[in-house]
Tab-separated table of C-alpha atoms and ligand atoms in Angstrom:
chain	number	residue	atom	x	y	z
A	165	MET	CA	0.444	-1.314	16.766
A	166	PRO	CA	3.343	-3.659	16.077
A	167	GLU	CA	2.612	-7.239	17.217
A	168	ILE	CA	4.375	-10.364	18.454
A	169	ILE	CA	3.311	-14.014	17.363
A	170	VAL	CA	4.437	-16.638	20.012
A	171	PHE	CA	4.231	-20.008	18.237
A	172	GLY	CA	4.818	-22.497	21.130
A	173	GLY	CA	3.884	-24.898	23.912
A	174	ILE	CA	1.276	-24.594	26.305
A	175	ASN	CA	0.982	-26.954	29.319
A	176	MET	CA	-0.829	-27.461	32.592
A	177	ASP	CA	2.033	-27.201	35.205
A	178	LEU	CA	1.638	-29.179	38.295
A	179	PHE	CA	4.056	-27.603	40.965
A	180	ALA	CA	5.423	-29.300	44.103
A	181	TYR	CA	7.431	-27.132	46.551
A	182	ILE	CA	9.548	-29.364	48.113
A	183	PRO	CA	12.485	-29.218	50.821
A	184	ARG	CA	15.067	-31.121	48.819
A	185	SER	CA	15.456	-33.469	45.894
A	186	THR	CA	14.210	-36.830	46.204
A	187	GLN	CA	16.521	-39.920	45.932
A	188	GLU	CA	15.450	-42.994	43.577
A	189	GLY	CA	12.867	-45.108	45.547
A	190	GLU	CA	12.249	-42.231	48.152
A	191	THR	CA	8.996	-40.551	49.076
A	192	ILE	CA	9.098	-37.091	50.740
A	193	GLN	CA	6.450	-34.610	51.563
A	194	ALA	CA	5.735	-31.480	49.579
A	195	THR	CA	5.061	-28.321	51.387
A	196	SER	CA	2.524	-27.434	48.869
A	197	VAL	CA	1.215	-28.472	45.407
A	198	GLU	CA	-0.210	-25.883	43.125
A	199	PHE	CA	-1.415	-26.005	39.409
A	200	PHE	CA	-0.425	-23.074	37.074
A	201	LEU	CA	-0.599	-22.023	33.307
A	202	GLY	CA	2.774	-23.188	31.657
A	203	GLY	CA	4.466	-24.263	28.617
A	204	LYS	CA	7.314	-22.188	27.339
A	205	GLY	CA	5.152	-20.578	24.580
A	206	ALA	CA	2.353	-19.555	26.902
A	207	ASN	CA	4.658	-18.131	29.485
A	208	GLN	CA	6.552	-16.138	26.830
A	209	ALA	CA	3.182	-14.672	25.521
A	210	ALA	CA	1.973	-13.914	28.995
A	211	ALA	CA	5.411	-12.113	29.762
A	212	SER	CA	5.053	-9.949	26.558
A	213	ALA	CA	1.415	-9.345	26.912
A	214	ARG	CA	1.613	-8.307	30.702
A	215	LEU	CA	4.299	-5.858	29.680
A	216	GLY	CA	1.853	-4.145	27.114
A	217	ALA	CA	2.678	-5.777	23.773
A	218	LYS	CA	-0.055	-6.773	21.359
A	219	VAL	CA	0.296	-10.736	21.209
A	220	SER	CA	-0.963	-13.689	19.469
A	221	PHE	CA	-0.376	-17.172	20.934
A	222	VAL	CA	-0.556	-20.063	18.654
A	223	GLY	CA	-0.575	-23.567	20.182
A	224	THR	CA	-2.490	-26.720	20.816
A	225	ILE	CA	-4.450	-28.041	23.550
A	226	GLY	CA	-6.174	-31.355	24.092
A	227	GLN	CA	-9.931	-31.909	24.539
A	228	ASP	CA	-9.537	-32.820	28.159
A	229	GLN	CA	-10.020	-31.227	31.519
A	230	PHE	CA	-6.564	-29.818	31.539
A	231	GLY	CA	-7.159	-28.367	28.025
A	232	ILE	CA	-10.376	-26.541	29.563
A	233	ASP	CA	-8.321	-25.359	32.450
A	234	VAL	CA	-5.354	-23.912	30.614
A	235	LYS	CA	-7.554	-22.352	28.167
A	236	LYS	CA	-9.403	-20.458	30.877
A	237	LEU	CA	-5.950	-19.363	32.462
A	238	ILE	CA	-4.653	-18.055	29.204
A	239	SER	CA	-7.837	-16.324	28.470
A	240	LYS	CA	-7.257	-14.108	31.530
A	241	GLU	CA	-3.985	-12.684	30.015
A	242	ASN	CA	-4.565	-9.906	27.387
A	243	ILE	CA	-3.551	-12.404	24.637
A	244	ASP	CA	-5.249	-13.103	21.247
A	245	ILE	CA	-5.962	-16.831	21.325
A	246	SER	CA	-8.244	-17.216	18.260
A	247	LYS	CA	-5.596	-19.560	16.783
A	248	LEU	CA	-5.389	-21.697	19.723
A	249	SER	CA	-6.278	-25.307	18.229
A	250	SER	CA	-7.226	-28.461	19.843
A	251	SER	CA	-6.365	-32.129	19.173
A	252	ARG	CA	-7.490	-35.404	20.437
A	253	ASP	CA	-4.066	-35.845	22.152
A	254	GLN	CA	-3.581	-35.119	25.920
A	255	THR	CA	-3.015	-31.462	26.889
A	256	GLY	CA	0.657	-30.950	27.587
A	257	VAL	CA	1.684	-31.526	31.083
A	258	ALA	CA	4.676	-30.423	33.274
A	259	LEU	CA	5.711	-32.014	36.536
A	260	ILE	CA	7.720	-29.448	38.236
A	261	ASN	CA	9.621	-29.718	41.606
A	262	VAL	CA	10.709	-26.409	43.138
A	263	LEU	CA	13.446	-26.695	45.830
A	264	LYS	CA	13.806	-24.364	48.708
A	265	ASN	CA	16.338	-22.142	46.785
A	266	GLY	CA	13.981	-21.704	44.076
A	267	ARG	CA	15.713	-23.974	41.675
A	268	ASN	CA	13.736	-26.578	39.807
A	269	GLU	CA	13.471	-29.909	38.000
A	270	VAL	CA	10.943	-30.131	35.118
A	271	ILE	CA	9.597	-33.112	33.502
A	272	ALA	CA	7.382	-32.121	30.407
A	273	PHE	CA	5.027	-34.448	28.373
A	274	PRO	CA	4.254	-32.440	25.035
A	275	GLY	CA	1.128	-34.203	24.100
A	276	ALA	CA	-1.129	-32.075	21.992
A	277	ASN	CA	1.581	-29.418	21.543
A	278	LYS	CA	3.344	-31.768	18.976
A	279	GLN	CA	0.210	-31.311	16.619
A	280	THR	CA	0.629	-27.661	16.183
A	281	SER	CA	0.912	-26.579	12.626
A	282	SER	CA	2.592	-23.502	11.209
A	283	LYS	CA	-0.442	-23.295	8.798
A	284	LEU	CA	-2.354	-21.830	11.722
A	285	ILE	CA	-0.618	-18.553	10.941
A	286	SER	CA	-1.481	-16.998	7.510
A	287	ASP	CA	0.979	-14.854	5.378
A	288	LYS	CA	-1.379	-12.030	5.954
A	289	LYS	CA	-0.906	-12.224	9.679
A	290	LEU	CA	2.916	-12.459	9.310
A	291	LYS	CA	2.650	-9.302	7.167
A	292	SER	CA	1.011	-7.248	10.089
A	293	CYS	CA	3.406	-8.702	12.695
A	294	SER	CA	6.868	-7.675	13.560
A	295	ILE	CA	8.405	-10.370	15.754
A	296	VAL	CA	7.807	-14.226	15.726
A	297	ILE	CA	8.976	-16.186	18.739
A	298	GLY	CA	9.502	-19.880	18.954
A	299	GLN	CA	10.894	-22.522	21.141
A	300	MET	CA	11.454	-26.372	20.816
A	301	GLU	CA	8.241	-27.661	22.428
A	302	LEU	CA	6.675	-28.106	18.899
A	303	GLU	CA	7.793	-29.928	15.963
A	304	GLU	CA	11.065	-28.418	14.702
A	305	SER	CA	9.820	-28.664	11.059
A	306	GLN	CA	6.601	-26.492	11.954
A	307	THR	CA	8.931	-23.956	13.627
A	308	TYR	CA	11.274	-23.777	10.624
A	309	ASN	CA	8.175	-23.414	8.088
A	310	LEU	CA	6.980	-20.683	10.070
A	311	PHE	CA	10.218	-18.806	10.410
A	312	LEU	CA	10.898	-19.137	6.727
A	313	ARG	CA	7.784	-17.354	5.812
A	314	ALA	CA	8.023	-14.869	8.745
A	315	LYS	CA	11.366	-13.883	7.290
A	316	LYS	CA	9.896	-13.530	3.921
A	317	ASN	CA	7.060	-11.410	5.301
A	318	GLY	CA	9.756	-9.042	7.068
A	319	CYS	CA	9.406	-10.277	10.779
A	320	GLN	CA	12.215	-10.617	13.148
A	321	THR	CA	12.704	-14.088	14.444
A	322	ILE	CA	13.510	-15.134	18.072
A	323	LEU	CA	14.301	-18.699	18.719
A	324	ASN	CA	14.591	-19.992	22.303
A	325	LEU	CA	16.306	-23.311	22.062
A	326	ALA	CA	14.622	-24.870	24.906
A	327	PRO	CA	14.245	-27.674	25.719
A	328	PHE	CA	17.658	-28.400	24.149
A	329	LYS	CA	17.634	-30.384	20.913
A	330	THR	CA	20.272	-30.583	18.103
A	331	ILE	CA	18.676	-28.623	15.274
A	332	LYS	CA	19.230	-28.381	11.568
A	333	LYS	CA	21.097	-25.622	10.227
A	334	GLN	CA	18.271	-24.475	8.138
A	335	LEU	CA	16.339	-23.308	11.196
A	336	LEU	CA	19.271	-21.307	12.448
A	337	LYS	CA	19.583	-19.713	9.067
A	338	GLN	CA	15.969	-18.165	9.611
A	339	THR	CA	16.806	-17.116	13.211
A	340	ASP	CA	17.729	-13.505	14.035
A	341	ILE	CA	18.215	-13.967	17.580
A	342	LEU	CA	18.985	-17.221	19.274
A	343	ILE	CA	18.547	-17.434	23.072
A	344	VAL	CA	19.934	-20.198	25.190
A	345	ASN	CA	20.597	-20.909	28.823
A	346	GLU	CA	24.129	-22.264	29.934
A	347	ILE	CA	23.079	-25.832	29.548
A	348	GLU	CA	21.571	-25.352	26.114
A	349	PHE	CA	24.830	-23.625	25.176
A	350	SER	CA	26.941	-26.463	26.226
A	351	GLY	CA	24.650	-28.760	24.073
A	352	LEU	CA	25.258	-26.329	21.074
A	353	THR	CA	28.965	-26.827	21.551
A	354	ARG	CA	28.601	-30.513	21.977
A	355	ARG	CA	30.917	-30.315	25.051
A	356	SER	CA	30.085	-31.034	28.490
A	357	SER	CA	31.650	-29.296	31.483
A	358	LYS	CA	31.292	-29.417	35.100
A	359	LYS	CA	31.248	-25.738	35.227
A	360	ILE	CA	29.592	-23.830	32.652
A	361	ASP	CA	30.238	-20.167	33.503
A	362	LEU	CA	31.116	-17.111	31.459
A	363	LYS	CA	34.609	-18.245	30.815
A	364	PHE	CA	33.159	-21.601	29.255
A	365	VAL	CA	30.851	-19.473	27.202
A	366	GLU	CA	33.512	-17.135	26.055
A	367	ASN	CA	36.050	-19.903	25.322
A	368	ASN	CA	33.466	-21.824	23.233
A	369	PHE	CA	31.518	-19.198	21.461
A	370	SER	CA	33.735	-19.598	18.229
A	371	ARG	CA	33.112	-23.404	18.119
A	372	LEU	CA	29.271	-22.649	17.346
A	373	ASP	CA	29.646	-21.741	13.817
A	374	LEU	CA	26.583	-19.963	13.787
A	375	PRO	CA	25.146	-18.167	10.649
A	376	PRO	CA	26.333	-14.627	10.630
A	377	GLN	CA	23.234	-12.949	10.995
A	378	ILE	CA	22.448	-14.551	14.387
A	379	LYS	CA	22.648	-12.579	17.505
A	380	LEU	CA	23.345	-14.936	20.405
A	381	ILE	CA	22.033	-14.371	23.953
A	382	VAL	CA	23.270	-16.868	26.666
A	383	THR	CA	21.424	-16.654	30.034
A	384	MET	CA	23.156	-18.134	32.961
A	385	GLY	CA	20.964	-17.303	36.055
A	386	GLU	CA	22.517	-15.538	38.725
A	387	LYS	CA	25.914	-15.736	36.678
A	388	GLY	CA	24.483	-13.171	34.403
A	389	VAL	CA	23.887	-12.797	30.726
A	390	VAL	CA	26.173	-12.627	27.806
A	391	VAL	CA	25.332	-11.132	24.368
A	392	PHE	CA	27.239	-11.705	21.023
A	393	ALA	CA	25.940	-9.420	18.470
A	394	GLY	CA	27.470	-7.929	15.225
A	395	GLY	CA	31.059	-8.730	16.437
A	396	ILE	CA	30.639	-7.186	19.742
A	397	LYS	CA	30.386	-9.201	23.102
A	398	LYS	CA	28.816	-7.656	26.106
A	399	TYR	CA	28.322	-8.986	29.648
A	400	PHE	CA	25.353	-8.172	32.020
A	401	PRO	CA	25.677	-9.225	35.690
A	402	SER	CA	22.304	-10.651	37.085
A	403	ARG	CA	20.111	-8.533	39.606
A	404	LYS	CA	20.540	-9.675	43.138
A	405	VAL	CA	17.171	-10.790	44.462
A	406	LYS	CA	15.729	-13.617	46.891
A	407	ALA	CA	14.670	-16.217	44.391
A	408	ILE	CA	11.778	-18.372	45.497
A	409	ASP	CA	10.687	-19.999	42.153
A	410	THR	CA	12.791	-19.793	38.996
A	411	VAL	CA	10.233	-21.709	36.721
A	412	GLY	CA	9.586	-19.440	33.808
A	413	ALA	CA	12.327	-16.983	34.501
A	414	GLY	CA	14.007	-17.863	30.924
A	415	ASP	CA	10.596	-17.463	29.453
A	416	CYS	CA	10.131	-14.150	31.006
A	417	PHE	CA	13.312	-13.022	29.635
A	418	VAL	CA	12.515	-14.049	26.067
A	419	GLY	CA	8.998	-12.562	26.319
A	420	ALA	CA	10.382	-9.141	27.832
A	421	LEU	CA	13.113	-9.158	25.117
A	422	GLY	CA	10.459	-9.218	22.450
A	423	TYR	CA	8.379	-6.713	23.934
A	424	PHE	CA	11.197	-4.320	24.214
A	425	LEU	CA	12.459	-4.964	20.662
A	426	LEU	CA	8.970	-3.962	19.147
A	427	ASN	CA	10.115	-0.458	19.840
A	428	ASP	CA	13.785	-0.357	20.063
A	429	SER	CA	16.140	-2.336	18.066
A	430	ASP	CA	19.028	-2.016	20.595
A	431	ILE	CA	19.707	-5.785	21.596
A	432	PHE	CA	21.733	-4.592	24.657
A	433	SER	CA	19.150	-2.227	25.915
A	434	ALA	CA	16.549	-5.036	25.468
A	435	THR	CA	18.894	-7.509	27.397
A	436	HIS	CA	19.150	-5.263	30.369
A	437	PHE	CA	15.281	-4.633	30.315
A	438	ALA	CA	14.842	-8.502	30.026
A	439	ILE	CA	17.079	-9.111	32.973
A	440	CYS	CA	15.169	-6.587	35.162
A	441	ALA	CA	11.811	-8.313	34.194
A	442	SER	CA	12.995	-11.840	34.979
A	443	SER	CA	14.661	-10.838	38.219
A	444	ILE	CA	10.978	-10.038	39.352
A	445	SER	CA	9.483	-13.222	38.107
A	446	VAL	CA	11.870	-15.407	40.234
A	447	THR	CA	10.518	-13.829	43.400
A	448	ARG	CA	7.066	-15.211	42.798
A	449	LYS	CA	5.370	-18.719	42.442
A	450	GLY	CA	4.424	-20.136	39.126
A	451	ALA	CA	5.329	-19.861	35.491
A	452	ALA	CA	2.878	-17.528	33.388
A	453	GLU	CA	1.558	-16.499	36.875
A	454	SER	CA	4.914	-14.901	37.897
A	455	MET	CA	5.301	-12.461	34.884
A	456	PRO	CA	5.699	-8.786	35.846
A	457	SER	CA	3.762	-5.591	34.779
A	458	ILE	CA	5.333	-2.811	32.864
A	459	ASP	CA	5.275	-0.655	36.009
A	460	GLU	CA	6.990	-2.993	37.943
A	461	VAL	CA	9.864	-3.355	35.571
A	462	VAL	CA	10.156	0.338	35.014
A	463	LYS	CA	10.633	0.908	38.687
A	464	ILE	CA	13.814	-1.091	38.918
A	465	LEU	CA	15.309	-0.329	35.495
B	1459	RIB	O1	10.168	-22.874	31.087
B	1459	RIB	C1	9.170	-23.380	32.015
B	1459	RIB	C2	8.267	-24.204	31.403
B	1459	RIB	O2	8.725	-25.461	30.774
B	1459	RIB	C3	7.148	-24.671	32.417
B	1459	RIB	O3	6.010	-23.883	32.426
B	1459	RIB	C4	6.838	-26.011	31.868
B	1459	RIB	O4	5.497	-26.228	31.359
B	1459	RIB	C5	7.775	-26.550	30.654
B	1459	RIB	O5	7.205	-26.392	29.276
């Protein structure tokens, strides 16, 4: 069975559901506070696994209570965590405010995530796998080393450039599919704009000077998704839903895209599938916790 390896961050997410953003120096009351499994890597692994993919998650937790808690939470998902390592650093933590309209503010402390080594994944393991997914919560050099070996071993590589960081060209050269949201896209262009919409993306795509093999996907929340692949540009509108919590929606998109591509290489159909999956995740609380099952996605395809 083809397999996905997700090499990425795992965090304890502390969610506060709040009526509005706070001002500096102000205290407001949350309507509820909840703890969820998070970290972009763990969320993406959960998204692919809940859809039915064979998934291995490779990351690092600390030897603290949060480490014990997140390990328990990820163990409930159908994910191989035999390469989940531990370090003396603190487990990664994200402080997340979710506003009434489902939008969020996230502050993430990487902690132990930064100790994750690409050596945890052998060439033998890469040979048996089809897709490797990475994000930017680990050290860039480790993701680069892994992608380099992944390509040599015939895997497809997906890089989610989140949280945004200006990266070296060498990592992009080893990337088949690059996924960014609109803010990360503007970071890539080194241009800021008050309005980052489809027009901004279309007008600035050529400035990126990406290596030719890369397929670029730009997710823009309710403004839809645009894909640039093999000289073709295709726009997909979003699905209209009542969002209550958008945390992890981008991760759901990445995990669902990876799941789809295991059996069908059509990036455009994969994008449609991933949009449907993430439109379900925003109607639920939590990050990894909000990922849908395959039956739920198939119903709305
Ligand atoms: O993408 C959402 C994730 O970003 C959260 O789960 C949080 O842990 C941060 O890593």
